[in-house]
PDB file of C-alpha atoms in Angstrom:
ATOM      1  CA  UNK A 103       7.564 -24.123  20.882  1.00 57.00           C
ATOM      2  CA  UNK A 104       5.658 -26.695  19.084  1.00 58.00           C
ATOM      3  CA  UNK A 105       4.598 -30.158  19.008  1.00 87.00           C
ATOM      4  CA  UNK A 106       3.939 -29.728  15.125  1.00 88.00           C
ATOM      5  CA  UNK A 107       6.417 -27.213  13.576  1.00 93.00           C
ATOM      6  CA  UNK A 108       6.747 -26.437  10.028  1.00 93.00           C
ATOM      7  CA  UNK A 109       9.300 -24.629   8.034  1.00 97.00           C
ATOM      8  CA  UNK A 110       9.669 -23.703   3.903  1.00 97.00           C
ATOM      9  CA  UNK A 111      11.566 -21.433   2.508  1.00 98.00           C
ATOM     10  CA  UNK A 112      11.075 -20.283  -1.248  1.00 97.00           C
ATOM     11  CA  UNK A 113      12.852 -18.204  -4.036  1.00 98.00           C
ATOM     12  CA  UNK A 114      11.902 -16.901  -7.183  1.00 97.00           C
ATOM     13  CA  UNK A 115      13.791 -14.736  -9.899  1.00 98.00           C
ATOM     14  CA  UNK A 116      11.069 -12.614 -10.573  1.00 97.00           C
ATOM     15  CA  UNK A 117       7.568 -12.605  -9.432  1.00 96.00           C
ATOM     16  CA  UNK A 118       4.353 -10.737 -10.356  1.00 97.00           C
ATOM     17  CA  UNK A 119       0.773 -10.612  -8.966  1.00 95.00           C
ATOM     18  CA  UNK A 120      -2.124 -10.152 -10.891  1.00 95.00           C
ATOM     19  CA  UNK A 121      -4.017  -9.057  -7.907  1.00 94.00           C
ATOM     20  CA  UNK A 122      -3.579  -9.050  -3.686  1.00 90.00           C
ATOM     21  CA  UNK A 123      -3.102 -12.330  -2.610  1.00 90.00           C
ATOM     22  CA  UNK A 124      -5.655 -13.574   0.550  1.00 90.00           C
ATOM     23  CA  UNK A 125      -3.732 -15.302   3.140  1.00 87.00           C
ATOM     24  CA  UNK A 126      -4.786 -16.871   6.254  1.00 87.00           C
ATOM     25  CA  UNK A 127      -3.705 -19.685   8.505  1.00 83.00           C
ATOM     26  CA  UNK A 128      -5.713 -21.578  10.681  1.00 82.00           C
ATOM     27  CA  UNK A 129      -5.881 -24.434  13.373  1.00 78.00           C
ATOM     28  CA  UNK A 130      -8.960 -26.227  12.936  1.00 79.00           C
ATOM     29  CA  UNK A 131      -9.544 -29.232  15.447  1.00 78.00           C
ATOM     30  CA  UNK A 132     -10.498 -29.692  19.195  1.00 78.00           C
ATOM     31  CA  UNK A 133      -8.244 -28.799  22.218  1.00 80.00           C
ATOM     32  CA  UNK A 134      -6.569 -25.619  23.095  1.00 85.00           C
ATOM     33  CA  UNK A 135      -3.610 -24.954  21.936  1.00 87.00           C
ATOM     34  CA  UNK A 136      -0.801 -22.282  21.458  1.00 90.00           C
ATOM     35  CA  UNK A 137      -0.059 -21.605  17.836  1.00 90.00           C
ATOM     36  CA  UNK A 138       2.021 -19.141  16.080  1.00 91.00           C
ATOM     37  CA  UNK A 139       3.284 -18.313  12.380  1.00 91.00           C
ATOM     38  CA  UNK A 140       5.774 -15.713  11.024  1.00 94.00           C
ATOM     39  CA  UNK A 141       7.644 -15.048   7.688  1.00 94.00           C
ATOM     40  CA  UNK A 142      10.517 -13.302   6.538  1.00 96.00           C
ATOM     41  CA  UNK A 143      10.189 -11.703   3.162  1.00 96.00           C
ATOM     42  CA  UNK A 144      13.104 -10.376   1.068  1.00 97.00           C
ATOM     43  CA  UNK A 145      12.376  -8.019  -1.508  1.00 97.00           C
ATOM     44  CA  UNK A 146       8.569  -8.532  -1.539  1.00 96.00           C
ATOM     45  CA  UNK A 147       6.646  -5.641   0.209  1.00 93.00           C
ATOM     46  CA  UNK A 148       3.338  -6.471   2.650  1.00 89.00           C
ATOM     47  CA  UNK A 149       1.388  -5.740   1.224  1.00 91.00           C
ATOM     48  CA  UNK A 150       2.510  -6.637  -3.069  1.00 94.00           C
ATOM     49  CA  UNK A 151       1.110  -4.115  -5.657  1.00 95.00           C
ATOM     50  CA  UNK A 152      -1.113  -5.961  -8.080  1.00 95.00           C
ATOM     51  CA  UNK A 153       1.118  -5.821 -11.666  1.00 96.00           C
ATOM     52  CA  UNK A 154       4.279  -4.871  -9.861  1.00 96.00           C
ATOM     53  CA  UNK A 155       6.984  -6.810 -10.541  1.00 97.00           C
ATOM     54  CA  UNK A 156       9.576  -8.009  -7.762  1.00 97.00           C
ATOM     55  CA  UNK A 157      12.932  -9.662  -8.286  1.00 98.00           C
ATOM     56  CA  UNK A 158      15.260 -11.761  -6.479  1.00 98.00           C
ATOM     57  CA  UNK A 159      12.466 -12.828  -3.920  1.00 98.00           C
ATOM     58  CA  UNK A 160      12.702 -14.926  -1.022  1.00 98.00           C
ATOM     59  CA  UNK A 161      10.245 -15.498   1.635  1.00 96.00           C
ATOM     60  CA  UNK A 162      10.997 -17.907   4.870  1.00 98.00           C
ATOM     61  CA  UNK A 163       7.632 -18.779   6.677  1.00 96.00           C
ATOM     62  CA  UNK A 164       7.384 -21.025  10.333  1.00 95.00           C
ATOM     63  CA  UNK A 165       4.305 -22.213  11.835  1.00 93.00           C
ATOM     64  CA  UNK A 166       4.371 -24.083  15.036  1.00 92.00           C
ATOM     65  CA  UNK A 167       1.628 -25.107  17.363  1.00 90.00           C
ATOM     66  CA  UNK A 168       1.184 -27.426  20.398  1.00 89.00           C
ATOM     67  CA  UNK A 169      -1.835 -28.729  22.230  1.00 85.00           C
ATOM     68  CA  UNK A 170      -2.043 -27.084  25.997  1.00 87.00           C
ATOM     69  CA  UNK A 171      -4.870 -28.752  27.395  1.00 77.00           C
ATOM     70  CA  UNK A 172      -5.857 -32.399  29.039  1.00 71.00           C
ATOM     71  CA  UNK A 173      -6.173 -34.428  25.504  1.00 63.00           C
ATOM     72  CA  UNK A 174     -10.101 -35.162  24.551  1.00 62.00           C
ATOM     73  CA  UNK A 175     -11.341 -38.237  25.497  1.00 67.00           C
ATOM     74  CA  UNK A 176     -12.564 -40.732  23.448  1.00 66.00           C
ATOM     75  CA  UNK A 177     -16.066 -42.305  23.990  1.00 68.00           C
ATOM     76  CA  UNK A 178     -15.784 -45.780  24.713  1.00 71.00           C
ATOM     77  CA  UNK A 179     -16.644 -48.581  22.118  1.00 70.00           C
TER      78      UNK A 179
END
């Protein structure tokens, strides 16, 4: 799927959080659309405890979307 797709992957030795992260992911704009996101964590819980400390870490993350309607039109100049 996906006329815009994204993929990252990151590692980290160790890794601590000083509190819950706040996530979110959004598709602002006009147009309808079919969007999706997913990651794979490795050895990071969901959700982290705040002053826990996690080694070896790695978490894969893919967004994709694509527009599914007629494209707006624009106004004429």
């Amino acid at each position: 799927m996906g006329d815009i797709s994204f993929r990252s992957a990151v590692h980290a030795e160790r890794l601590r959080f000083t509190q819950e992260p706040r996530t979110a992911v959004r598709f602002p704009g006009t147009g309808e659309r079919e969007s999706t996101s997913h990651s794979d964590r490795t050895h990071l819980p969901d959700p982290v405890v705040p002053g826990q400390e996690y080694q070896d870490v790695t978490v894969a993350y893919r967004l994709a979307t694509r527009l599914t309607g007629e494209p707006a039109r624009r106004p004429p100049c």
